[in-house]
Tab-separated table of C-alpha atoms and ligand atoms in Angstrom:
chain	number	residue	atom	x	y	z
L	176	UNK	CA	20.517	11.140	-5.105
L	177	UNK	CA	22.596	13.787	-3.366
L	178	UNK	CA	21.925	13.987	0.382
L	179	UNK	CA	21.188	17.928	-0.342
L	180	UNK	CA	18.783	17.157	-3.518
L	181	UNK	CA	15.641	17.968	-3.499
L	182	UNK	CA	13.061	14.809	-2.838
L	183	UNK	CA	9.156	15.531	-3.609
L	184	UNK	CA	6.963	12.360	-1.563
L	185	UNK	CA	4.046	12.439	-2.578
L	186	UNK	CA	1.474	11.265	-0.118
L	187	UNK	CA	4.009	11.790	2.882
L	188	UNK	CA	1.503	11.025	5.467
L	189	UNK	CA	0.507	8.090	4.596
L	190	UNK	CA	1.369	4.210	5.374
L	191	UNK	CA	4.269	3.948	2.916
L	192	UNK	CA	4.633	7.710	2.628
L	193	UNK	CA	5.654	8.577	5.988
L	194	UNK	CA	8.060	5.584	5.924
L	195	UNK	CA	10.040	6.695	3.338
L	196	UNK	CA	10.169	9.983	4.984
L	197	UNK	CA	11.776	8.471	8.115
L	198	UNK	CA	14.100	6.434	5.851
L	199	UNK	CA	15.289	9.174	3.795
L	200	UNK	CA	15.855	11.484	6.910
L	201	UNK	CA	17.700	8.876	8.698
L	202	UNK	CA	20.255	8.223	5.498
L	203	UNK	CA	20.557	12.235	6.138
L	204	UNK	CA	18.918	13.553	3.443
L	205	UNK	CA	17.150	17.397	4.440
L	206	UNK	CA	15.731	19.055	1.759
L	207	UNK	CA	12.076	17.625	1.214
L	208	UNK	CA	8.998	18.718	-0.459
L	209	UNK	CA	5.654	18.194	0.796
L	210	UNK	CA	2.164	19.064	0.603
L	211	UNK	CA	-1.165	17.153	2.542
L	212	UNK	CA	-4.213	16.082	0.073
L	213	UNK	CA	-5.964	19.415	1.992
L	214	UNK	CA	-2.763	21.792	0.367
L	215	UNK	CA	-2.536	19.825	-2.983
L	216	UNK	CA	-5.303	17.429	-4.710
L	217	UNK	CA	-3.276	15.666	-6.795
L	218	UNK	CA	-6.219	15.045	-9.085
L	219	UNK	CA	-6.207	19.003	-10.438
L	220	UNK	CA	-3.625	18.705	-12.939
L	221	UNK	CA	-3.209	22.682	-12.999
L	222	UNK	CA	-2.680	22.680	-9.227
L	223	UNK	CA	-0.031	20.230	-10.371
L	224	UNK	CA	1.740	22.082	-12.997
L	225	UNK	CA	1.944	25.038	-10.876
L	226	UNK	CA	3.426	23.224	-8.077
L	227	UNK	CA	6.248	21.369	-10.256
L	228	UNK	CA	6.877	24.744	-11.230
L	229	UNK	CA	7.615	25.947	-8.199
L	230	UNK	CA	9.267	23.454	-6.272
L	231	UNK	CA	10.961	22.101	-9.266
L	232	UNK	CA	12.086	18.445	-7.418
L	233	UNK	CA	14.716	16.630	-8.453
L	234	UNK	CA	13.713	13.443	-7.270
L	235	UNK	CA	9.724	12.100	-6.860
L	236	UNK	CA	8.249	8.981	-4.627
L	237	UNK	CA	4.675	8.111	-5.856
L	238	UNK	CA	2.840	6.936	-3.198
L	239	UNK	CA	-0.240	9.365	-3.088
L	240	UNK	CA	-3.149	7.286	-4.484
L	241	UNK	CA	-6.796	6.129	-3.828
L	242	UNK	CA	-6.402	3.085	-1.503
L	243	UNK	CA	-8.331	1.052	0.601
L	244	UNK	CA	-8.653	-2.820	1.202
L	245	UNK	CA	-11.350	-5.265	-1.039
L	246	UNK	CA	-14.482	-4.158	-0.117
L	247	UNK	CA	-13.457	-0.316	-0.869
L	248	UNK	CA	-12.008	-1.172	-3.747
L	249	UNK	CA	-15.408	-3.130	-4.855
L	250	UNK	CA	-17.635	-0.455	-3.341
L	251	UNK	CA	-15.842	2.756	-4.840
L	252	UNK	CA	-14.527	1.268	-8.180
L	253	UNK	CA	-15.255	4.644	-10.106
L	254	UNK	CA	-12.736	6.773	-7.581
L	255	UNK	CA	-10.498	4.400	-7.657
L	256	UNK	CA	-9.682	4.564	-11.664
L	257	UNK	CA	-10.588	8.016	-11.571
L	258	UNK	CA	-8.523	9.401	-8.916
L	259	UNK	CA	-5.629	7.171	-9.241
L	260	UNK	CA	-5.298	7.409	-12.958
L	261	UNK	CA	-5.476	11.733	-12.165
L	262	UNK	CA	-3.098	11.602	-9.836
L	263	UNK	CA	-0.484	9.478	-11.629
L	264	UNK	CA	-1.191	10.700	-14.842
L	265	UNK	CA	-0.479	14.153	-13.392
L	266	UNK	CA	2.531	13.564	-11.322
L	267	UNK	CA	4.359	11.754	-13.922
L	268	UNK	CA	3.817	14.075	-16.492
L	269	UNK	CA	4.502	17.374	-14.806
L	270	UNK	CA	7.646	15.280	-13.221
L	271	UNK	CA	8.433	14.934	-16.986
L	272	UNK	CA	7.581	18.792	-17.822
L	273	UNK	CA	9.596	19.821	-14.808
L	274	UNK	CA	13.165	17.312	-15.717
L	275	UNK	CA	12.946	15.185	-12.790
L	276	UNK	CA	15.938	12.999	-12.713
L	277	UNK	CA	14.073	9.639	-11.322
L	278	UNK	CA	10.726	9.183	-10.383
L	279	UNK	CA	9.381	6.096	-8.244
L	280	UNK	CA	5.790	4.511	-9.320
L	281	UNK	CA	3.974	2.916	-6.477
L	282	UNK	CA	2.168	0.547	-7.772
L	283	UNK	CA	0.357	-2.971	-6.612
L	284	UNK	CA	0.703	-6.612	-7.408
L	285	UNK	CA	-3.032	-6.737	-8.082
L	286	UNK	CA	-2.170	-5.887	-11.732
L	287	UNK	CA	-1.342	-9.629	-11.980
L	288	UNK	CA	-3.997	-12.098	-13.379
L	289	UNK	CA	-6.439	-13.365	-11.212
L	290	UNK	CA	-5.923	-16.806	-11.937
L	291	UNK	CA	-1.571	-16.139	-12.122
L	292	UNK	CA	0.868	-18.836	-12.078
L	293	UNK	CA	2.828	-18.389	-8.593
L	294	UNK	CA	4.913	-17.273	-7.037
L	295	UNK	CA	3.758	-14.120	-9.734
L	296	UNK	CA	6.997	-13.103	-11.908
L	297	UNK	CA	7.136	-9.658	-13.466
L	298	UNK	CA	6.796	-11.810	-16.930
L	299	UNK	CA	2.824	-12.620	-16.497
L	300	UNK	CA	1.735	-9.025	-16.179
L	301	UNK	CA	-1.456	-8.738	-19.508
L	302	UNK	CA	-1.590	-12.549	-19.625
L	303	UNK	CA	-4.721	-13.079	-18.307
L	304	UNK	CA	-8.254	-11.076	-16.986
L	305	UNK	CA	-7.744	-9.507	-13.289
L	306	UNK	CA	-9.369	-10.220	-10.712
L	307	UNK	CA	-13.195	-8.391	-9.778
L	308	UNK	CA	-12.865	-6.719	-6.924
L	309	UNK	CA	-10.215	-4.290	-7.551
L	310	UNK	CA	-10.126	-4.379	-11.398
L	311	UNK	CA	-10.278	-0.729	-11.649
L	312	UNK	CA	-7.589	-0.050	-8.846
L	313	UNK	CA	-5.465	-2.566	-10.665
L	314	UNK	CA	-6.274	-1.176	-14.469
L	315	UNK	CA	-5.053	2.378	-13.581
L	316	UNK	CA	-1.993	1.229	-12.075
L	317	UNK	CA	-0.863	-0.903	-15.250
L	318	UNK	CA	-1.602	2.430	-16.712
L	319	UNK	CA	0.834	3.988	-14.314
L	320	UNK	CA	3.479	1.277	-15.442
L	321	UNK	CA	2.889	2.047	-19.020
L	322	UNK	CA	2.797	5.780	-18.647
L	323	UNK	CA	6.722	5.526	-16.812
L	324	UNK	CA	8.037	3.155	-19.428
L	325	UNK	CA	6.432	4.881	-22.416
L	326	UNK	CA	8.163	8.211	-20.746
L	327	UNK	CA	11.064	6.475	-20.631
L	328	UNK	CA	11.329	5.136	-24.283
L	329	UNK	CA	10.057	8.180	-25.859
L	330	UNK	CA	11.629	10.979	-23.885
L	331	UNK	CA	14.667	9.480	-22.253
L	332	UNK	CA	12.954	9.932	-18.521
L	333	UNK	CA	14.090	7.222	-15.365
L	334	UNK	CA	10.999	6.917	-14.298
L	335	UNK	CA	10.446	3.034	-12.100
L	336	UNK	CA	7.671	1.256	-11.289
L	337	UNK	CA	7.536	-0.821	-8.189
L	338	UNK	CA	4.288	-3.285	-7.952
L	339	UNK	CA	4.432	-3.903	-3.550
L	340	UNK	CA	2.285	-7.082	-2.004
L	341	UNK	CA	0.096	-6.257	1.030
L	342	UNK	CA	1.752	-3.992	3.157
L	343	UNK	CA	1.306	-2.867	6.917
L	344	UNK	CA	2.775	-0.547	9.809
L	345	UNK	CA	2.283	2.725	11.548
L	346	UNK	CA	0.261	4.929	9.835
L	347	UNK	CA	-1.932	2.449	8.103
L	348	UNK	CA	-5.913	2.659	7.691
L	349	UNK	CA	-7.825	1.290	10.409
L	350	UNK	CA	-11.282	2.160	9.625
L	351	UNK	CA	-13.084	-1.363	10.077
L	352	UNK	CA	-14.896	-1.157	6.555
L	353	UNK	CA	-12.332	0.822	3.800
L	354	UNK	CA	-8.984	-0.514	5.014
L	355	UNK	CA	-6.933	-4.025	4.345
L	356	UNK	CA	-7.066	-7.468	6.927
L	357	UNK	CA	-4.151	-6.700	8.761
L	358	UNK	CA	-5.456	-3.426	10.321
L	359	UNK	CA	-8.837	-4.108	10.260
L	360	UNK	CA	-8.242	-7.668	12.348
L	361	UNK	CA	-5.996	-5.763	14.660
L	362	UNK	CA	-8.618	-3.117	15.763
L	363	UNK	CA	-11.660	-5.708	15.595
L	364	UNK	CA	-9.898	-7.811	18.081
L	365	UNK	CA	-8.591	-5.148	20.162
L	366	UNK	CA	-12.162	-3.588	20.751
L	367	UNK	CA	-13.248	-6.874	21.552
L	368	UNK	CA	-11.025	-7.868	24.279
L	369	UNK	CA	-11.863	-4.309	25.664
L	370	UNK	CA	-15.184	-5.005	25.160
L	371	UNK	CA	-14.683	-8.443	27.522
L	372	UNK	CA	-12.794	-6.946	29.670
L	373	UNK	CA	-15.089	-3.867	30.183
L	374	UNK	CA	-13.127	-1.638	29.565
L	375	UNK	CA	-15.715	0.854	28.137
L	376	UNK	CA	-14.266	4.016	28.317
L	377	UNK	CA	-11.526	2.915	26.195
L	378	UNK	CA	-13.890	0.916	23.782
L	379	UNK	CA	-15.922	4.588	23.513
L	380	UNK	CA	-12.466	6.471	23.007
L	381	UNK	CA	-11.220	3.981	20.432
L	382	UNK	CA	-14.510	4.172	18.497
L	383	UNK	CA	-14.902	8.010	18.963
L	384	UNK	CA	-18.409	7.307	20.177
L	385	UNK	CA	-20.305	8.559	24.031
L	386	UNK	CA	-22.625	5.847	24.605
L	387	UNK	CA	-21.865	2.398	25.057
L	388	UNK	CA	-25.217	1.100	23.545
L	389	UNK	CA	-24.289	3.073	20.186
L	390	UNK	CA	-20.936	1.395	20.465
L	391	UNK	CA	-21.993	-2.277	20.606
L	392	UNK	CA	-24.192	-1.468	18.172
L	393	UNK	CA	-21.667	-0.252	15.801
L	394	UNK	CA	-19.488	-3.168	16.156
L	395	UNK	CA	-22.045	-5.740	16.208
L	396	UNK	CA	-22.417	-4.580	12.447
L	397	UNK	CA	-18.744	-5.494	11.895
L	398	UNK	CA	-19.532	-8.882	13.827
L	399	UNK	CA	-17.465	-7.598	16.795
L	400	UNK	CA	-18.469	-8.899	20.215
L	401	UNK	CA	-16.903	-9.158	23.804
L	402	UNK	CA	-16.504	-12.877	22.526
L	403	UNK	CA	-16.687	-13.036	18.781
L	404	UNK	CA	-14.907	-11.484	15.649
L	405	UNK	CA	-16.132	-11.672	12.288
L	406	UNK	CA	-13.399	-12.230	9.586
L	407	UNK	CA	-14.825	-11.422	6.192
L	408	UNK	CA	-14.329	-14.854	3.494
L	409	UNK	CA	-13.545	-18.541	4.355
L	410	UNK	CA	-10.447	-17.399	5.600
L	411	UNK	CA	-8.733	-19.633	2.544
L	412	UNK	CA	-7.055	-17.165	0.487
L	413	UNK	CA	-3.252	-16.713	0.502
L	414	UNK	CA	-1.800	-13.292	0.890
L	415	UNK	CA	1.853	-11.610	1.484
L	416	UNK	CA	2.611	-9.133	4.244
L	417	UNK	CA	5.462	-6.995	4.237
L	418	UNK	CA	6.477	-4.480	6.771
L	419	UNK	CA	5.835	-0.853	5.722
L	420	UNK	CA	9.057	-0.051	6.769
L	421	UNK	CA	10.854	-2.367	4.770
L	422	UNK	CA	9.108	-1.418	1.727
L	423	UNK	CA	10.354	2.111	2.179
L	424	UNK	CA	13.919	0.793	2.769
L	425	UNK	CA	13.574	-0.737	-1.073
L	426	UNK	CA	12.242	2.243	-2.180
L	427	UNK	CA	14.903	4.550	-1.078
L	428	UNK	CA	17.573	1.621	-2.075
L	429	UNK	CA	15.757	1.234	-5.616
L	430	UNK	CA	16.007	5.612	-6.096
L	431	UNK	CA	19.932	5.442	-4.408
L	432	UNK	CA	21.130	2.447	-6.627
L	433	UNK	CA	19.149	1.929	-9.608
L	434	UNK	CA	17.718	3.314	-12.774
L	435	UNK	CA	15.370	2.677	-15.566
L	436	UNK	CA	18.073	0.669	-17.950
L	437	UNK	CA	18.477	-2.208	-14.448
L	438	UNK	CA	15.114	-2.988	-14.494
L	439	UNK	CA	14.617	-5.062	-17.523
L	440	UNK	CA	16.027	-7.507	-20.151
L	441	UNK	CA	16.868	-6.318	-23.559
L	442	UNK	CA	15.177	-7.879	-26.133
L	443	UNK	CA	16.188	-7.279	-29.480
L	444	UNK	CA	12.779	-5.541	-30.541
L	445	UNK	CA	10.619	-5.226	-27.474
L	446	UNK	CA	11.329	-3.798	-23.836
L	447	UNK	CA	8.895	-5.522	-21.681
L	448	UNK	CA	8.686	-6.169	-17.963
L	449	UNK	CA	9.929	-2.913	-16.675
L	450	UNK	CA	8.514	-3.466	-12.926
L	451	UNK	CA	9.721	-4.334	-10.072
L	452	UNK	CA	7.962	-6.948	-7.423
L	453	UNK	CA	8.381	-6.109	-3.541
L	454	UNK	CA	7.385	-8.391	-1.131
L	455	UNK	CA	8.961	-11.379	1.415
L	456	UNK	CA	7.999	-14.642	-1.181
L	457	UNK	CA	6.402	-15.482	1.964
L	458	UNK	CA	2.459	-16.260	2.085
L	459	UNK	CA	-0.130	-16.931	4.664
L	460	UNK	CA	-3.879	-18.147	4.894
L	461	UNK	CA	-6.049	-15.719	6.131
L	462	UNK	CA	-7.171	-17.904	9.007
L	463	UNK	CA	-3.847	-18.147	9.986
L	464	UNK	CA	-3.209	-14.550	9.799
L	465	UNK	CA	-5.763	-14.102	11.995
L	466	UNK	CA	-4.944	-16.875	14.526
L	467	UNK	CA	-1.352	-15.015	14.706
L	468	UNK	CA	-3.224	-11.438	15.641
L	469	UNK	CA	-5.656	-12.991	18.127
L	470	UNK	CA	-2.718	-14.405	19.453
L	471	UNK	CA	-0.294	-11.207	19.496
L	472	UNK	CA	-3.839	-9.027	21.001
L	473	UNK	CA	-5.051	-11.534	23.274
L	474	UNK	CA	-8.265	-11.532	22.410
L	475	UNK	CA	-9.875	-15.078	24.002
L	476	UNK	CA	-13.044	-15.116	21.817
L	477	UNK	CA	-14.089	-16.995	18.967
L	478	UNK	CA	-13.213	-16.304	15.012
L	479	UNK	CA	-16.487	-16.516	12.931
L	480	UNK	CA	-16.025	-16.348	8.874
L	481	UNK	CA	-18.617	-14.695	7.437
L	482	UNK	CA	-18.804	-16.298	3.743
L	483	UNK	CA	-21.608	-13.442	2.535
L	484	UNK	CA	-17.921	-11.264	2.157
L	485	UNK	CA	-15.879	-11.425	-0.474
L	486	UNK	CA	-12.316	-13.632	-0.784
L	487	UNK	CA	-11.302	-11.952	-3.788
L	488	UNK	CA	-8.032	-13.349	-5.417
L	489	UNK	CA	-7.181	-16.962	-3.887
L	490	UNK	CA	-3.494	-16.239	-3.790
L	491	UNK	CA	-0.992	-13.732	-5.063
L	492	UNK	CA	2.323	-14.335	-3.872
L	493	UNK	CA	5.027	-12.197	-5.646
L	494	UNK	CA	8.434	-13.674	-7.199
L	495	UNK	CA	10.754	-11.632	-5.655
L	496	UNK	CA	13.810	-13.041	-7.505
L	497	UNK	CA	14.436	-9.908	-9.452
L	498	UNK	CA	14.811	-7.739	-6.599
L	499	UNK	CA	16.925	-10.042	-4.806
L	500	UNK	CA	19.196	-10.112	-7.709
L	501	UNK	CA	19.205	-5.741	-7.742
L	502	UNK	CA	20.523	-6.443	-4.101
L	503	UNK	CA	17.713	-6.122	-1.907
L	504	UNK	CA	15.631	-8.317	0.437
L	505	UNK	CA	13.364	-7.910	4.164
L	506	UNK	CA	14.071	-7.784	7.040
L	507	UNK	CA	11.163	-7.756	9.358
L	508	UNK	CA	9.074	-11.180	9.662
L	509	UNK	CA	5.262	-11.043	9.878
L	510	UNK	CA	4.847	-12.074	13.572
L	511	UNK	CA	7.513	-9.295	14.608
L	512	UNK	CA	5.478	-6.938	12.240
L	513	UNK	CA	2.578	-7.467	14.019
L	514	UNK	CA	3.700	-7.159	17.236
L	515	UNK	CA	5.428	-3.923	16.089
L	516	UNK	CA	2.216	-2.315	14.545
L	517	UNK	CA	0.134	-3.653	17.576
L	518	UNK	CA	2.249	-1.696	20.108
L	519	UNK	CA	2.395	1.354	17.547
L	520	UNK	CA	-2.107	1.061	17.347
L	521	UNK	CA	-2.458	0.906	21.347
L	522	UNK	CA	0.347	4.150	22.200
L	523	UNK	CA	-0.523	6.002	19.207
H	43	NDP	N1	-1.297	-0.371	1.691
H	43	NDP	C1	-1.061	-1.441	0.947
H	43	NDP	O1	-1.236	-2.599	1.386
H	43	NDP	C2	-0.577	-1.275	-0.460
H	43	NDP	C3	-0.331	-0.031	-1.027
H	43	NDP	N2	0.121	0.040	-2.327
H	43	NDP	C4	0.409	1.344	-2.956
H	43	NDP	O2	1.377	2.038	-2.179
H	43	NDP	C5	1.126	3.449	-2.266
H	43	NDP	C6	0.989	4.035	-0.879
H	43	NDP	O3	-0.137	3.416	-0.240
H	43	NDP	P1	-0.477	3.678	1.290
H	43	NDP	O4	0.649	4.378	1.932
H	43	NDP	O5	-0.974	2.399	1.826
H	43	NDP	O6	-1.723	4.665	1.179
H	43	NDP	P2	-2.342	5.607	2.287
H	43	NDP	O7	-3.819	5.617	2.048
H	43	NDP	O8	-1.844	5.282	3.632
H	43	NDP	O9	-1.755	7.041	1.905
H	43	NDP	C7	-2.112	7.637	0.701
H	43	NDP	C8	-1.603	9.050	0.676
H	43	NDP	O10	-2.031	9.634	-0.549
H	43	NDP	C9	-2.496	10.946	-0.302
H	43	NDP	N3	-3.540	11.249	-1.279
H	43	NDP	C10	-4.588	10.468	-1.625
H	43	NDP	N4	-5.311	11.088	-2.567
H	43	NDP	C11	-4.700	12.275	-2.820
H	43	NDP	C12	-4.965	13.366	-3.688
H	43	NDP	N5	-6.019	13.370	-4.521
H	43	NDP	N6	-4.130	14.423	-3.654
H	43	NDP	C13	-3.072	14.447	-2.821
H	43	NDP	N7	-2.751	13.453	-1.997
H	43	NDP	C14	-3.570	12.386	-1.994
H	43	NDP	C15	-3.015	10.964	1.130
H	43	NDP	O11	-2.833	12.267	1.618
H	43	NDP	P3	-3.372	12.819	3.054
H	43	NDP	O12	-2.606	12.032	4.094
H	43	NDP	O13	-3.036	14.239	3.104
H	43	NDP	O14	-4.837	12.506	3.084
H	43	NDP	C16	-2.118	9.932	1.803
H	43	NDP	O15	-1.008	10.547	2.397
H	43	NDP	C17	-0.112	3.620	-3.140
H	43	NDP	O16	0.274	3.833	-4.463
H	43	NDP	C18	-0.791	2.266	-3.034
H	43	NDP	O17	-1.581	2.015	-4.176
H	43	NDP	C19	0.331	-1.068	-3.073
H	43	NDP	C20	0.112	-2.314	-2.558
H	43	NDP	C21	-0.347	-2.514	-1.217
H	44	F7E	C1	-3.176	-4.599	-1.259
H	44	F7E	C2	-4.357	-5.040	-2.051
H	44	F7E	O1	-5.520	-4.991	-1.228
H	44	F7E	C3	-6.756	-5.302	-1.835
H	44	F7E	O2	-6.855	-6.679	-2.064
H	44	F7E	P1	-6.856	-7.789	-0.960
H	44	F7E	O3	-5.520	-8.399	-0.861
H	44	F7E	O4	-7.959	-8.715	-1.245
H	44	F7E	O5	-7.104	-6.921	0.344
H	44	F7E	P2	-7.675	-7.002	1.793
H	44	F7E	O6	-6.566	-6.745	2.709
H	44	F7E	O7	-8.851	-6.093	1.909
H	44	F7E	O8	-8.246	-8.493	1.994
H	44	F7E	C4	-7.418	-9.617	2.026
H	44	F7E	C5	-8.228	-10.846	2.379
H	44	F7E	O9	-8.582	-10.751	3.773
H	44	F7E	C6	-9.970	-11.027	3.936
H	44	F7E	N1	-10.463	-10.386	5.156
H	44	F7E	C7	-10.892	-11.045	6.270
H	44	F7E	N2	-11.356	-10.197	7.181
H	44	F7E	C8	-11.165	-8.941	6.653
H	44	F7E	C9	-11.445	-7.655	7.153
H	44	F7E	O10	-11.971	-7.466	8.264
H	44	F7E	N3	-11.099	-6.600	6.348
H	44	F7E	C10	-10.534	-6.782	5.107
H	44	F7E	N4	-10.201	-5.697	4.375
H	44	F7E	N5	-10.284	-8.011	4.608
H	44	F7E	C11	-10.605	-9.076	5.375
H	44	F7E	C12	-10.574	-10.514	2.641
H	44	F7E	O11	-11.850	-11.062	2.445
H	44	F7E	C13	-9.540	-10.995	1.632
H	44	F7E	O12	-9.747	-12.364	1.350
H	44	F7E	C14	-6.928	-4.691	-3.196
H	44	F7E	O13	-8.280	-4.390	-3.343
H	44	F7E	C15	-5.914	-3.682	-3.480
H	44	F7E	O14	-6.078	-2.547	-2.654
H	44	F7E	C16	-4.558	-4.183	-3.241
H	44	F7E	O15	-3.642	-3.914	-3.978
C-alpha cells in the first residue's frame, strides 16, 4: 500500500473498524473511503456494485459484519448467517469485479471445533462440529475464508483472511444483553458501584432512563445491584483478550507486508490453511476476568454466577505461532487493556 492509495474500511465505526482507521492515519495514509450501515447496507449487493463502481478502492479491510457476544449470537442465529454471509459475499466479490489489489477478511476463531485441541492451530479448522451457540456466526465466516481463497486460486485475487480471538477497546458494544464479557462486565459493575454510591443521576444518564425505580428495575433483570453483579456461566470457561488496537496494528502490518502466497504451506496437490490466527496465546477464566474488572472499577459487591446462562465453548485459545513467524506480536496486556477501555467508557 501506497500512503496516497485508496483504502475502503468497511465498518469504520466500529470496535476494530475505527482502530484501523486511527492506525492507518497515523502511518500517514489520507485517502479513505467510507460509508455508515445508514449510507450503505452492505447486505444489498446492488448498492454494492454501484458503490465499487464508484469509488473503485484499491485496498479493502472487512470488518463490517453482524456481531454481538453468545447470547446474541444464540438468540439471532438467522441474521447472523444471513447478514454476514450478504455482506461478505458481496464485498469480496464486487472487490473482485472492481480489481482490488488486497482485501483483508475479518473473520473469528469460533470457526474452530468446539471440542479443538489447544492452543487452536490454523491446521484444525473442518476437523470437528462447532460449537452451538454461534454455529451460524461461525459457518458464514468459514464461508468467508473459502470465498477469499477460492478467489484467490481461481482468479489470481490477494484476498487474506484473519480469524481474531475476543477482542476489546473504545468503540466496543456495551449494551448489557447483545455485546461480549469484557464490555458487558465493565458497565454492569460500573452501574453498580454508582448504584452504591448513589450516584443516581449518573446511574439514570448511563442507562438513558428518568426514573430511578425504572432503572433498578432494569438492572435487577441483568442481576445488577448496589451490591451484586450477575456474571452469566460458572465463570469456568477460558477465553483470549486482545486489545482492539493491537488487532488493527496486525491488520494494517498483515495489508503493508504480506500477501496471499505468505500465508500458507505448499503442498504438492492441496492449498489448505490459508488463515491467519490473531490473538496474545494468552487465556483467562472468566471468574478471573471478572475479579480483574471489579478490581480495575472498584466495585465492592459480590460476583453471583448465574448457571441458567450459557458457557458456550470451554476454551479457545489461538496458536499464534504463525503470525509470530510473519513478524508480528501484542503489545498491550489485558490488565492495561482494561484499565485503558475503563477510562475510555467513563470520559466517553
Ligand atoms: N468484537 C470481537 O470480539 C470480535 C470481532 N470479530 C470480527 O471483527 C470484525 C469487526 O468486529 P467489531 O468491530 O467488533 O464489530 P462492531 O459491531 O463494533 O462493528 C461492526 C461494523 O459493521 C457495520 N455494519 C454492520 N452491518 C452492516 C451492514 N449490513 N452494512 C454496512 N455496515 C454494517 C457497522 O456499521 P455502523 O457503525 O454504521 O452501524 C459497524 O461499524 C467483524 O468481522 C467481527 O466478526 C472477530 C472476533 C472477535
Ligand atoms: C468473539 C466471540 O464471541 C462470542 O463467543 P464467546 O467467546 O462465548 O463470547 P462472550 O464474550 O459473549 O462470552 C464469553 C464468556 O463470558 C461469559 N459471560 C459472563 N458474563 C457475561 C456477560 O455479562 N455477557 C457476556 N456476553 N458473556 C458473559 C459467557 O457466558 C461466556 O462463557 C461468539 O458468539 C462470537 O461472537 C465470537 O466470535
Amino acid at each position: 500500500m501506497h500512503k496516497d492509495s485508496k483504502i475502503y474500511i468497511a465498518g469504520h465505526r466500529g470496535l476494530v473498524g475505527s482502530a484501523i482507521l486511527k492506525n492507518l492515519e497515523t502511518r500517514g495514509y489520507t485517502r479513505f473511503v467510507t460509508r455508515t450501515h445508514k449510507e450503505l447496507d452492505l447486505t444489498d449487493a446492488n448498492a454494492v456494485k454501484i458503490f465499487f463502481e464508484k469509488e473503485k478502492p484499491e485496498y479493502v479491510f472487512l470488518a463490517a459484519a453482524k456481531v454481538g457476544g453468545i447470547v446474541a449470537n444464540n438468540t439471532y442465529r438467522a441474521d447472523f448467517i444471513y447478514e454476514n454471509l450478504m455482506i461478505q459475499n458481496n464485498v469480496i466479490h464486487y472487490s473482485h469485479i472492481q480489481g482490488v489489489k488486497k482485501l483483508l477478511f475479518l473473520g473469528s476463531t469460533c470457526i474452530y471445533p468446539k471440542s479443538c485441541p489447544q492452543p487452536m492451530k490454523e491446521e484444525y479448522l473442518l476437523t470437528d462440529t462447532l460449537e452451538y451457540t454461534n454455529e451460524p456466526y461461525a459457518i458464514a465466516k468459514i464461508a468467508g475464508i473459502k470465498m477469499c481463497e477460492s478467489y484467490n486460486l481461481q482468479y489470481g485475487s490477494n484476498f487474506i483472511s484473519v480469524m481474531p480471538t475476543n477482542l476489546y477497546g473504545p468503540n466496543d458494544n456495551f449494551d448489557l444483553e447483545k455485546s461480549h464479557v469484557l464490555p458487558a462486565l465493565i458497565r454492569k459493575m460500573h452501574v453498580a458501584k454508582l448504584l452504591s454510591e448513589s450516584r443516581n443521576d449518573e446511574v439514570l444518564e448511563n442507562l438513558k432512563m428518568d426514573t430511578l425505580t425504572d432503572a433498578k428495575k432494569y438492572l435487577k433483570a441483568f442481576g445488577v445491584t448496589n451490591d451484586t453483579v450477575e456474571i452469566w456461566g460458572t465463570g469456568a470457561p477460558m477465553r483470549e483478550f486482545l486489545w482492539s488496537e493491537d488487532m488493527a496494528d496486525a491488520c494494517v502490518f498483515i495489508m503493508e507486508n504480506r500477501d496471499f502466497k505468505d500465508t500458507y504451506e505448499t503442498g504438492s496437490i492441496e492449498i489448505r490453511n490459508t488463515h491467519i490466527n490473531i490473538g496474545t496465546g494468552k487465556d483467562i477464566s472468566i471468574k478471573d476476568l471478572a475479579m480483574l474488572i471489579k478490581n480495575v472499577v472498584g466495585f465492592k459487591g459480590e460476583l453471583v454466577f448465574n448457571t441458567d446462562r450459557p458457557d458456550g465453548t470451554i476454551k479457545k485459545l489461538t496458536d499464534v505461532s504463525k503470525l509470530n513467524a510473519l513478524g508480528w506480536k501484542h503489545k498491550i496486556e489485558l490488565e492495561d487493556g482494561i484499565k485503558k477501555v475503563y477510562e475510555w467508557y467513563i470520559n466517553r
